[in-house]
mmCIF file of C-alpha atoms in Angstrom:
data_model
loop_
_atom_site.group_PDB
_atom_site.id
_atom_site.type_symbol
_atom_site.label_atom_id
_atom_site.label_comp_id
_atom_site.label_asym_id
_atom_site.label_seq_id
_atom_site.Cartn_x
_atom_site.Cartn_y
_atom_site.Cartn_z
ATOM 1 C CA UNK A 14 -71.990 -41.009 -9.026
ATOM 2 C CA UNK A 15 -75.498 -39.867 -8.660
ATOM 3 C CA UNK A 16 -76.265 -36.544 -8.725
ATOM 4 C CA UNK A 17 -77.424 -36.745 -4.958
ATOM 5 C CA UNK A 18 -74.251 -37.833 -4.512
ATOM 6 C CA UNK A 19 -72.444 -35.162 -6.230
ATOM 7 C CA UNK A 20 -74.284 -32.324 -4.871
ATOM 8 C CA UNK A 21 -73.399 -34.051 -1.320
ATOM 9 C CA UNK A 22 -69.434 -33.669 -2.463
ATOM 10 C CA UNK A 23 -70.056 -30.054 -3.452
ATOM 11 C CA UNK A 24 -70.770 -29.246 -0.491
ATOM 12 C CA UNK A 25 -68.103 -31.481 1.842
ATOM 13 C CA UNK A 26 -65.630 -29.168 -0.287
ATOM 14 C CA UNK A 27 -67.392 -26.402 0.204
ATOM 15 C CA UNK A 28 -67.644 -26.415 3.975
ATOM 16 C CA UNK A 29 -63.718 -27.875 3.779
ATOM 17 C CA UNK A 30 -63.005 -24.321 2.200
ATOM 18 C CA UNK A 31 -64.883 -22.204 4.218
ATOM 19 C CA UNK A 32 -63.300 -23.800 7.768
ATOM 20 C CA UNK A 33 -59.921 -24.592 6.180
ATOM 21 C CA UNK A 34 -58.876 -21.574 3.822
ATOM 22 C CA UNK A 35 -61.435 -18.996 4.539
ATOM 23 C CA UNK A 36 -60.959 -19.406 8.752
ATOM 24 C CA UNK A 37 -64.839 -19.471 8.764
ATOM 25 C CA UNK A 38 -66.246 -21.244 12.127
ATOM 26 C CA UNK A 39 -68.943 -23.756 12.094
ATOM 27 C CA UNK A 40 -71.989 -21.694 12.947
ATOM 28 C CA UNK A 41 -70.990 -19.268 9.823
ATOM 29 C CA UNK A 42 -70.490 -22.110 7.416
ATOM 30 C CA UNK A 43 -73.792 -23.325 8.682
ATOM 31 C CA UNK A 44 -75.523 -20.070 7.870
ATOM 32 C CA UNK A 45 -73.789 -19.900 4.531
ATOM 33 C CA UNK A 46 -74.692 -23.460 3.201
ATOM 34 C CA UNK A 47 -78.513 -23.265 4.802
ATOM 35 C CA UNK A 48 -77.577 -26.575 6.910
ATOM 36 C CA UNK A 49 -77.294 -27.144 10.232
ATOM 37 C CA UNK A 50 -74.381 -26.832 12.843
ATOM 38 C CA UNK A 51 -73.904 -30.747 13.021
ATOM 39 C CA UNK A 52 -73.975 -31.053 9.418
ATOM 40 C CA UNK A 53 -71.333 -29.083 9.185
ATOM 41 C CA UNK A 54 -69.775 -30.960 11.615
ATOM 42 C CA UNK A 55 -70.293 -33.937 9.421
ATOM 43 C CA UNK A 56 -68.989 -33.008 6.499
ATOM 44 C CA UNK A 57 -65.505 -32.066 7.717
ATOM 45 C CA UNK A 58 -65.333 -35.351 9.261
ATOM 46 C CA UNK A 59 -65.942 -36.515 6.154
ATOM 47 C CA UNK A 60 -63.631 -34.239 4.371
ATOM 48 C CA UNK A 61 -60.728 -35.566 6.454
ATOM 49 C CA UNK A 62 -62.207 -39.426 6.546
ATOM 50 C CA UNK A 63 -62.222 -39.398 2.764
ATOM 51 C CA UNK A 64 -58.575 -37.656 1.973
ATOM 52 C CA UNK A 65 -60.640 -34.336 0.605
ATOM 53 C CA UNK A 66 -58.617 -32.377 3.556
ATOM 54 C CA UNK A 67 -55.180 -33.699 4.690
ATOM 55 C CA UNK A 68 -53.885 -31.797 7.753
ATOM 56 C CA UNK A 69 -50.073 -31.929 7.212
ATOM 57 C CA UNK A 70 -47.906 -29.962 10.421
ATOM 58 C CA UNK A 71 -45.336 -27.632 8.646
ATOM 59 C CA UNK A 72 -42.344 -26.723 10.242
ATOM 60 C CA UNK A 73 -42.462 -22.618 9.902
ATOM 61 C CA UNK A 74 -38.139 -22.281 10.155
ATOM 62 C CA UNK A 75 -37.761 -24.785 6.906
ATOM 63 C CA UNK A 76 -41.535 -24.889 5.159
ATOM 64 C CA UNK A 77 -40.922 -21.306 3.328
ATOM 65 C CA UNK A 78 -37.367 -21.609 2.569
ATOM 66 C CA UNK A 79 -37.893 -25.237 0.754
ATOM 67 C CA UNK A 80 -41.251 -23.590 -0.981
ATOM 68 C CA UNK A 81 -39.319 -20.631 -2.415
ATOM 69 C CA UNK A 82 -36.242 -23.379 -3.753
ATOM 70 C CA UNK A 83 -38.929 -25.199 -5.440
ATOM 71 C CA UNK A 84 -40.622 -22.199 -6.867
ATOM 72 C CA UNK A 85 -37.004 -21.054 -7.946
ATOM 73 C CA UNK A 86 -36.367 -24.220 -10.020
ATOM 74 C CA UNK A 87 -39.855 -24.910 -11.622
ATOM 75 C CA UNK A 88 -40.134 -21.167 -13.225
ATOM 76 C CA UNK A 89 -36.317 -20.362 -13.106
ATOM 77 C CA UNK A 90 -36.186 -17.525 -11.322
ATOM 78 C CA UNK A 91 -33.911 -15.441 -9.647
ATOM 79 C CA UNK A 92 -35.432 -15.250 -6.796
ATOM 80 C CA UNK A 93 -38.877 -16.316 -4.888
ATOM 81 C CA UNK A 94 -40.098 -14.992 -1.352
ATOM 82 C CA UNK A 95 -42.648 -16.749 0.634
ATOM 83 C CA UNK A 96 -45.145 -14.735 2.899
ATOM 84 C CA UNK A 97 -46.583 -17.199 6.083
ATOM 85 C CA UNK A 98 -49.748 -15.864 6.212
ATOM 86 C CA UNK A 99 -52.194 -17.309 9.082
ATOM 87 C CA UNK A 100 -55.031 -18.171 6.772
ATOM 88 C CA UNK A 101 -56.003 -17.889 3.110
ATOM 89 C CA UNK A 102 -57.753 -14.201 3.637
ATOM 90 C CA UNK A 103 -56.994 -11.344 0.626
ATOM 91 C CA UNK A 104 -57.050 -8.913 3.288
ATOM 92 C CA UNK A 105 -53.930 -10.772 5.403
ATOM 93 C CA UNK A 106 -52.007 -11.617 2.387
ATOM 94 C CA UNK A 107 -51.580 -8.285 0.875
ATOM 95 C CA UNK A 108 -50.441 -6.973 4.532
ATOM 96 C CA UNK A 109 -47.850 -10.024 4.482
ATOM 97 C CA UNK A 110 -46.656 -9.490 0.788
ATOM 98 C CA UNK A 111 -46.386 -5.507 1.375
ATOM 99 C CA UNK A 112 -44.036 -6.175 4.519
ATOM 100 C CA UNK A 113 -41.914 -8.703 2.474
ATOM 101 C CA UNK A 114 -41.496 -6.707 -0.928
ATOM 102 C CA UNK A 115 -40.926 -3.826 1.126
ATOM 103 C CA UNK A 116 -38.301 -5.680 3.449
ATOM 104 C CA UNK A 117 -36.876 -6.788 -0.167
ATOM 105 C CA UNK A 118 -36.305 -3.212 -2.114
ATOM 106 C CA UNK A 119 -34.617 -2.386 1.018
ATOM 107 C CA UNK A 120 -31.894 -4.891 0.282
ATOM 108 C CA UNK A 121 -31.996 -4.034 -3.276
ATOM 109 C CA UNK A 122 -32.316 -0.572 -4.497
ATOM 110 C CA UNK A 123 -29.286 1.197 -5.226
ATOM 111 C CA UNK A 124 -27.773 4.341 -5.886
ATOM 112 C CA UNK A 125 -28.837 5.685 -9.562
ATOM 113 C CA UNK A 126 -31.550 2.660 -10.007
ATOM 114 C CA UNK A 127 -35.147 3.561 -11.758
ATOM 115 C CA UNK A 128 -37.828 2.055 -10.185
ATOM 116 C CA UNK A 129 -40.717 1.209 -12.084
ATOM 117 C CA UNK A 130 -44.309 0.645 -10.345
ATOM 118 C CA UNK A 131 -48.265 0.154 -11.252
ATOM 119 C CA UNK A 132 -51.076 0.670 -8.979
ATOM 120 C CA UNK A 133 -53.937 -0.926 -7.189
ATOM 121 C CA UNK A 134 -54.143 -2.062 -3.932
ATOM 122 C CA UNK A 135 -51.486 -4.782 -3.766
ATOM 123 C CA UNK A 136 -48.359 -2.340 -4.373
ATOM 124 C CA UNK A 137 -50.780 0.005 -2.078
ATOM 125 C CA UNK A 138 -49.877 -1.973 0.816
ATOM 126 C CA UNK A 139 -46.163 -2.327 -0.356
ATOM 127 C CA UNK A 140 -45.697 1.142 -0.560
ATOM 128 C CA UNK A 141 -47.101 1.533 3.151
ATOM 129 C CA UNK A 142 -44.217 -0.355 4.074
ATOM 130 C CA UNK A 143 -41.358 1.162 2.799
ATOM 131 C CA UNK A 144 -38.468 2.001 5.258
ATOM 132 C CA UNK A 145 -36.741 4.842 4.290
ATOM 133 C CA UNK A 146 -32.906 4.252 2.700
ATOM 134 C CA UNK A 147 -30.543 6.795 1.895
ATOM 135 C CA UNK A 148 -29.540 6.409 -1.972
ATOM 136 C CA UNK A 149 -28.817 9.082 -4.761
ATOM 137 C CA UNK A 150 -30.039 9.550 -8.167
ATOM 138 C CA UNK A 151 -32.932 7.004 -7.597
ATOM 139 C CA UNK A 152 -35.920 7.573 -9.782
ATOM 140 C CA UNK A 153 -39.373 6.392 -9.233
ATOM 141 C CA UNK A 154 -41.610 6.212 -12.506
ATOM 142 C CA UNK A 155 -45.213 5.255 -13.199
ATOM 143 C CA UNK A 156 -45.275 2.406 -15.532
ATOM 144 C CA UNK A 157 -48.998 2.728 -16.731
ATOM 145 C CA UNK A 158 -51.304 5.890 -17.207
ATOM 146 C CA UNK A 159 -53.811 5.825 -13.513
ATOM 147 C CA UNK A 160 -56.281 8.452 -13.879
ATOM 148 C CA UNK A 161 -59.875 7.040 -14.378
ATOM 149 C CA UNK A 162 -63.285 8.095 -14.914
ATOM 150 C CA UNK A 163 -64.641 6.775 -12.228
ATOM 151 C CA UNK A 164 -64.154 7.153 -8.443
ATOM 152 C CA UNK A 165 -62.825 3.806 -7.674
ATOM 153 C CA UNK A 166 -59.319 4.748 -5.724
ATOM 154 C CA UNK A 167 -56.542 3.314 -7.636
ATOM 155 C CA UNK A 168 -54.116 4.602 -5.339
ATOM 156 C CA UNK A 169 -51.475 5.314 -7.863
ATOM 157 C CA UNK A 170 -50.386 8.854 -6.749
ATOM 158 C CA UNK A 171 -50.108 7.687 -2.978
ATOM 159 C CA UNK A 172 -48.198 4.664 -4.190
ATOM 160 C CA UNK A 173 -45.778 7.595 -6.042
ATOM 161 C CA UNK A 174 -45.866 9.612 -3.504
ATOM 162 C CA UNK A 175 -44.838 7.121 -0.453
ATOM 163 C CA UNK A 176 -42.043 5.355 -2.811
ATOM 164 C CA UNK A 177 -40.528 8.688 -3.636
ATOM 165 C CA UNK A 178 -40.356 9.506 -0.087
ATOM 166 C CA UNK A 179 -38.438 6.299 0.929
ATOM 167 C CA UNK A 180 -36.156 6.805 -2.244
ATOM 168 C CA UNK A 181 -35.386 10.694 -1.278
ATOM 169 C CA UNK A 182 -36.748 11.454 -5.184
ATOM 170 C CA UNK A 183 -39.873 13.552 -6.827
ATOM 171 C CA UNK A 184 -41.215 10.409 -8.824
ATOM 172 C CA UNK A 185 -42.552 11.149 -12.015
ATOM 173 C CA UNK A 186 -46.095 10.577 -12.667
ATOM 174 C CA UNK A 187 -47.807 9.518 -15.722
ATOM 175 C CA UNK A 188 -50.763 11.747 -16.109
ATOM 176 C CA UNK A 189 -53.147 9.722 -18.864
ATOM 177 C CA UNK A 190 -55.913 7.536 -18.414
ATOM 178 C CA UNK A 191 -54.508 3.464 -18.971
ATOM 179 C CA UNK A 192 -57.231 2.560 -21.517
ATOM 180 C CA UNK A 193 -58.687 5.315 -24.168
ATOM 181 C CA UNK A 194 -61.283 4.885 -26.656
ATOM 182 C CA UNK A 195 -59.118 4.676 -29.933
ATOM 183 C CA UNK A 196 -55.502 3.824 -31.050
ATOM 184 C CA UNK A 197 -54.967 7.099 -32.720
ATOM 185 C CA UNK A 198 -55.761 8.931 -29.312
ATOM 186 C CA UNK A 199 -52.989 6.877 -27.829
ATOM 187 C CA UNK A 200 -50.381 7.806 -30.665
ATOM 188 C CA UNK A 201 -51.657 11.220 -30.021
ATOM 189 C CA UNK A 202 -50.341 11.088 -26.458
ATOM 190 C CA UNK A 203 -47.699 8.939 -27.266
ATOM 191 C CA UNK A 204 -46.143 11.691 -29.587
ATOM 192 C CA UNK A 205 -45.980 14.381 -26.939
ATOM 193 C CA UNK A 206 -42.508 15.215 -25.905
ATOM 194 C CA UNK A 207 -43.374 15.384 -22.088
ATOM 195 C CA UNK A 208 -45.034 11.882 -22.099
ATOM 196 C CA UNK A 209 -42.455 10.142 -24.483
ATOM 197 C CA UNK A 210 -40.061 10.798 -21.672
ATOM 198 C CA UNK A 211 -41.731 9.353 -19.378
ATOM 199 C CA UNK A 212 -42.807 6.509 -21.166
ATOM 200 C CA UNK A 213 -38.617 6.095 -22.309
ATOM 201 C CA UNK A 214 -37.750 5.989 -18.307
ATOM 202 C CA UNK A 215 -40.116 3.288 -17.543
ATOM 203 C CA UNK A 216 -38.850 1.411 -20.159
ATOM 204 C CA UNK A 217 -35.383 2.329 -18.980
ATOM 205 C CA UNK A 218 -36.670 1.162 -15.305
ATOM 206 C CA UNK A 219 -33.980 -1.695 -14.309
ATOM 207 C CA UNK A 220 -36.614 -2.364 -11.201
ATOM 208 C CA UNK A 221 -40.264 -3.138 -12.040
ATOM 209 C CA UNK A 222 -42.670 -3.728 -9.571
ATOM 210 C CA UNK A 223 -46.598 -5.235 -10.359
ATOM 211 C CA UNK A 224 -49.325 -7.355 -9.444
ATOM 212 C CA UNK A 225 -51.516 -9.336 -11.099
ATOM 213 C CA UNK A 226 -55.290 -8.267 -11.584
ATOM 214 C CA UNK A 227 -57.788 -11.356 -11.433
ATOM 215 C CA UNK A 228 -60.447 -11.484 -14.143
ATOM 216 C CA UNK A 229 -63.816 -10.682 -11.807
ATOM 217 C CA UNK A 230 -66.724 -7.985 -12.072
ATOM 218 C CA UNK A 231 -65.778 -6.716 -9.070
ATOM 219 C CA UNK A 232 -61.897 -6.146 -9.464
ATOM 220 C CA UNK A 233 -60.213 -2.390 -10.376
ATOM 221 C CA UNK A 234 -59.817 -2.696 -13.510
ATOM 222 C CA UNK A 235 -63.835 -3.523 -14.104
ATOM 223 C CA UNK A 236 -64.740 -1.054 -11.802
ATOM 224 C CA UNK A 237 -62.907 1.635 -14.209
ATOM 225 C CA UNK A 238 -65.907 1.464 -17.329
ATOM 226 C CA UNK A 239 -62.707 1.137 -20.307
ATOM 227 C CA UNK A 240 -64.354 -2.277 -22.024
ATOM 228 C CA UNK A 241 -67.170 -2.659 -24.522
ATOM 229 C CA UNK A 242 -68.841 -5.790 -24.527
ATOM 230 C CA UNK A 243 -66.707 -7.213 -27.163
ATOM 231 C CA UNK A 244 -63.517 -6.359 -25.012
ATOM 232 C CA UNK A 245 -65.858 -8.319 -21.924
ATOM 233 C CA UNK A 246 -66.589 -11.339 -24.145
ATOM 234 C CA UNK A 247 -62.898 -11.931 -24.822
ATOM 235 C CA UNK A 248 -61.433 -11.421 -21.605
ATOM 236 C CA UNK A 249 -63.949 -13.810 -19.926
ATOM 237 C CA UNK A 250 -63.472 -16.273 -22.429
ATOM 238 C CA UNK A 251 -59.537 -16.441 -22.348
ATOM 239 C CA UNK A 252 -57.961 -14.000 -19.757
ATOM 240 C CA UNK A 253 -56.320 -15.676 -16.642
ATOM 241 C CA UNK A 254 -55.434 -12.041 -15.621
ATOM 242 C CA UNK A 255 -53.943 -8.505 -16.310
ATOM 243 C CA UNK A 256 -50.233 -6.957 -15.787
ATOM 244 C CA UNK A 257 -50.511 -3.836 -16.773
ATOM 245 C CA UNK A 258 -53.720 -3.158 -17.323
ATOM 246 C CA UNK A 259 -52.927 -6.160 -20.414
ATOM 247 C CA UNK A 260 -54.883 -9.595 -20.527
ATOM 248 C CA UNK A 261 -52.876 -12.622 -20.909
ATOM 249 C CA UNK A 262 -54.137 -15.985 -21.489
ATOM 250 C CA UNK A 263 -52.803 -19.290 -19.646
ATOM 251 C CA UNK A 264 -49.965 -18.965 -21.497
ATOM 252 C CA UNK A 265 -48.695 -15.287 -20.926
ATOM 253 C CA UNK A 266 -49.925 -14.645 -24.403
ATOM 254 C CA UNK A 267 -51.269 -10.781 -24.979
ATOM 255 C CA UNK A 268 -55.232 -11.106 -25.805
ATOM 256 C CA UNK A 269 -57.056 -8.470 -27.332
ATOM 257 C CA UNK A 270 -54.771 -6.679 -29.623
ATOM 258 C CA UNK A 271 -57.481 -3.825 -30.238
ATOM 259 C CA UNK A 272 -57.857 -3.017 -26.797
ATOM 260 C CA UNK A 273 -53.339 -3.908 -26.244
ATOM 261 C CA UNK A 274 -53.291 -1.206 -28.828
ATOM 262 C CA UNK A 275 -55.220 1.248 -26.475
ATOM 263 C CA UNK A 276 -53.458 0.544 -23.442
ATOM 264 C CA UNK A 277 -50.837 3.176 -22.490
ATOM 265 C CA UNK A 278 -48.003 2.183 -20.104
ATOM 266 C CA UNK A 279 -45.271 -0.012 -20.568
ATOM 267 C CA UNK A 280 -45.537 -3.091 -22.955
ATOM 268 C CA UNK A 281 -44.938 -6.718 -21.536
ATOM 269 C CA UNK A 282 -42.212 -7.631 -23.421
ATOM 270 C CA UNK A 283 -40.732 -5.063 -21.639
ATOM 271 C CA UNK A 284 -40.522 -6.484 -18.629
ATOM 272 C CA UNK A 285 -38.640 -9.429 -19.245
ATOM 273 C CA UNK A 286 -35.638 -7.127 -20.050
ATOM 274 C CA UNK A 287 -35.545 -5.796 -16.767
ATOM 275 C CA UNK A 288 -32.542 -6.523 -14.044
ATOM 276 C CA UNK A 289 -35.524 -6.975 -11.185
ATOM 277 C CA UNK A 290 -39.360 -7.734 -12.304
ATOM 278 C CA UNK A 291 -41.090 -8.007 -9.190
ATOM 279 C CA UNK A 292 -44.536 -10.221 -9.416
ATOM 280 C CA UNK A 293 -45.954 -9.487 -6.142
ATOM 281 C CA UNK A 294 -49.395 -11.998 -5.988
ATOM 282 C CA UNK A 295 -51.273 -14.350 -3.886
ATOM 283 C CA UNK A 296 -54.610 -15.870 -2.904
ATOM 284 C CA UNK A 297 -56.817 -17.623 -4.376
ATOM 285 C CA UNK A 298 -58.301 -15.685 -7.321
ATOM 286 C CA UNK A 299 -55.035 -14.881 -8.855
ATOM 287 C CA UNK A 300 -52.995 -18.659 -9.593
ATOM 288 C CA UNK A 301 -53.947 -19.118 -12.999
ATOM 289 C CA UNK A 302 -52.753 -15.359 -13.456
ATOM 290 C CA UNK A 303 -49.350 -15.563 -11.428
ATOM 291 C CA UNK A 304 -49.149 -19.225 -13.116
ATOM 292 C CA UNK A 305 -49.305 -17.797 -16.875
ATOM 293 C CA UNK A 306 -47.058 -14.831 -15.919
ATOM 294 C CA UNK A 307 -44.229 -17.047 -15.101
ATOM 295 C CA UNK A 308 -44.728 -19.423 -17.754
ATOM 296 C CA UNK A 309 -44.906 -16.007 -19.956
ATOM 297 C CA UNK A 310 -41.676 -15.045 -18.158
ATOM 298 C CA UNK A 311 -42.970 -11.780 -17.329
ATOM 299 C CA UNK A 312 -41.157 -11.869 -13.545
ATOM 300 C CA UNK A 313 -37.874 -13.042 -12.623
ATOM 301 C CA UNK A 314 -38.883 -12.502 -8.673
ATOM 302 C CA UNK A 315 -41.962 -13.771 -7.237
ATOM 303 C CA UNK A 316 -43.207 -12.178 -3.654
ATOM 304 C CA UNK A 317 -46.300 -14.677 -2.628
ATOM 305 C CA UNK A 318 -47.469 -16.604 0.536
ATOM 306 C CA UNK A 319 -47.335 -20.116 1.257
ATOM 307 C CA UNK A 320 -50.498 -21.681 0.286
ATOM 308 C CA UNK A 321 -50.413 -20.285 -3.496
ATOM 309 C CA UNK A 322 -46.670 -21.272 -3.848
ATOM 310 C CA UNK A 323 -48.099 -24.432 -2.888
ATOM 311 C CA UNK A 324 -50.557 -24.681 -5.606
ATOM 312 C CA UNK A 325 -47.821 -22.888 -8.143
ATOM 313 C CA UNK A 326 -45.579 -26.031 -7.213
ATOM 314 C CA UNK A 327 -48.087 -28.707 -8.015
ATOM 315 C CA UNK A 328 -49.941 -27.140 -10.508
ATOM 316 C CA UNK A 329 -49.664 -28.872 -13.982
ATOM 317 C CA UNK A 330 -50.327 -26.961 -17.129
#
């Protein structure tokens, strides 16, 4: 292939993307690729023409159930829920995911469960969801220190604060930065009395509930100013995402020990002790992360939409 003819393919995917995934129309692609309106035209009839886009009709009543089977059997777990969302937008997905993991702890929680939650604006738009159910002895914990030095919103006392509503309890917050600057400030903490027992009922927690952080500039976690440039080289290199506020690799390996070591909040292997762990994830950005959390075995429940179970199911490592 020449490289006219390769830059020509870029951009048939490209535009396929944009009108496909992204719900962009025509004139927008247009203005994005610096082409004209009946180029664009031409390369999605192209797209199609050449098998780059296959338009398959889904029936909605069947299409989720059979996606959340197959997600069931190829990362054995104990239970998958698949969002419909109307196009591949971050913005629509975490609505979708928030109404289904919401509709879900409904069903589950019980009386005298601890419920164990992170931050960020995923489990934001979970926790704007909740429905209120009358249980006793619930408790809600913080699973990871949320204050930050910088004024990025992480959302983590709202999150607290709208779960221990719907749970009728005072959840318990955990009032540390996630990240500090050395291990033996972390011990430090770790060795209060106050913060060991909060620390003991999140790992207690039989119910944890997290996301998946991509690896971008522009995510939370970046935004928050906790990584040197050594930390930065790393996670760019190897990181397919963060639980936690921890980098794993394709795998579900922990990267970084130094900067493990300064995380405070729950530890992974953790989480695969617990009765529920709740991976709540889609789009785009995050598959290689939601991909080496289950092969990690992080989550035994996955809440995502249609078109990343999709690329879950076919994906091969």
């Amino acid at each position: 292939m020449t490289l006219l003819e390769e830059e020509k393919l870029k951009k048939v995917i490209e535009a396929a993307k944009l009108y496909y995934l992204l719900d962009y129309n025509q004139s927008q692609i247009a203005v994005k690729l610096g082409v004209s309106r009946p180029t664009v035209s031409r390369l999605l009839q192209q797209a199609k023409s050449e098998g780059i886009v296959q338009i398959k009709i889904m029936d909605p009543s069947n299409g989720s159930e059979q996606l959340e089977k197959e997600l069931e059997e190829k990362f054995s777990l104990k239970k998958a829920i698949v969002a419909t969302v109307p196009q591949y937008d971050q913005q629509f997905i975490k609505k979708e995911l928030g109404e289904k993991t919401a509709h879900y702890l409904y069903k589950i929680v019980k009386d005298g469960d601890v419920i164990g939650i992170t931050w960020g604006t995923t489990l934001y738009n979970v926790a704007c969801e909740l429905k209120q159910k009358f249980v006793k002895n619930v408790k809600v914990v913080q699973l990871k220190g949320g204050i930050s030095h910088s004024e990025t919103n992480t959302y983590h006392s709202d999150i607290l604060d709208l779960f221990g509503r719907a749970f009728q309890t005072v959840p318990i917050h955990l009032p540390l930065p996630v990240i500090v600057d050395h291990i033996v400030v972390k011990q430090a903490m770790e060795a209060d009395r106050h913060i060991k027992r909060i620390l003991d009922t999140g790992k207690e927690a039989n119910i944890a509930l997290f996301t998946i952080g991509p690896v971008k500039a522009d995510s939370l976690l970046f935004q928050l100013g906790y990584f040197s440039d050594e930390d930065m080289k790393e996670i760019e290199a190897k990181a397919v995402g963060d639980i936690c506020s921890r980098f794993i690799d394709e795998d579900g390996n922990v990267l970084n020990a130094n900067l493990n070591d300064r995380t405070l909040g729950i530890d992974l292997a953790e989480l695969k002790k617990k009765e529920f762990a709740i991976l709540v994830a889609g789009g785009q950005q995050k598959i290689d992360g939601i991909y080496g959390a289950l092969k990690g075995g992080y989550a035994n429940v996955l809440v995502t939409d249609q078109y990343t179970a999709r690329f879950l199911i076919d994906k091969k490592h």
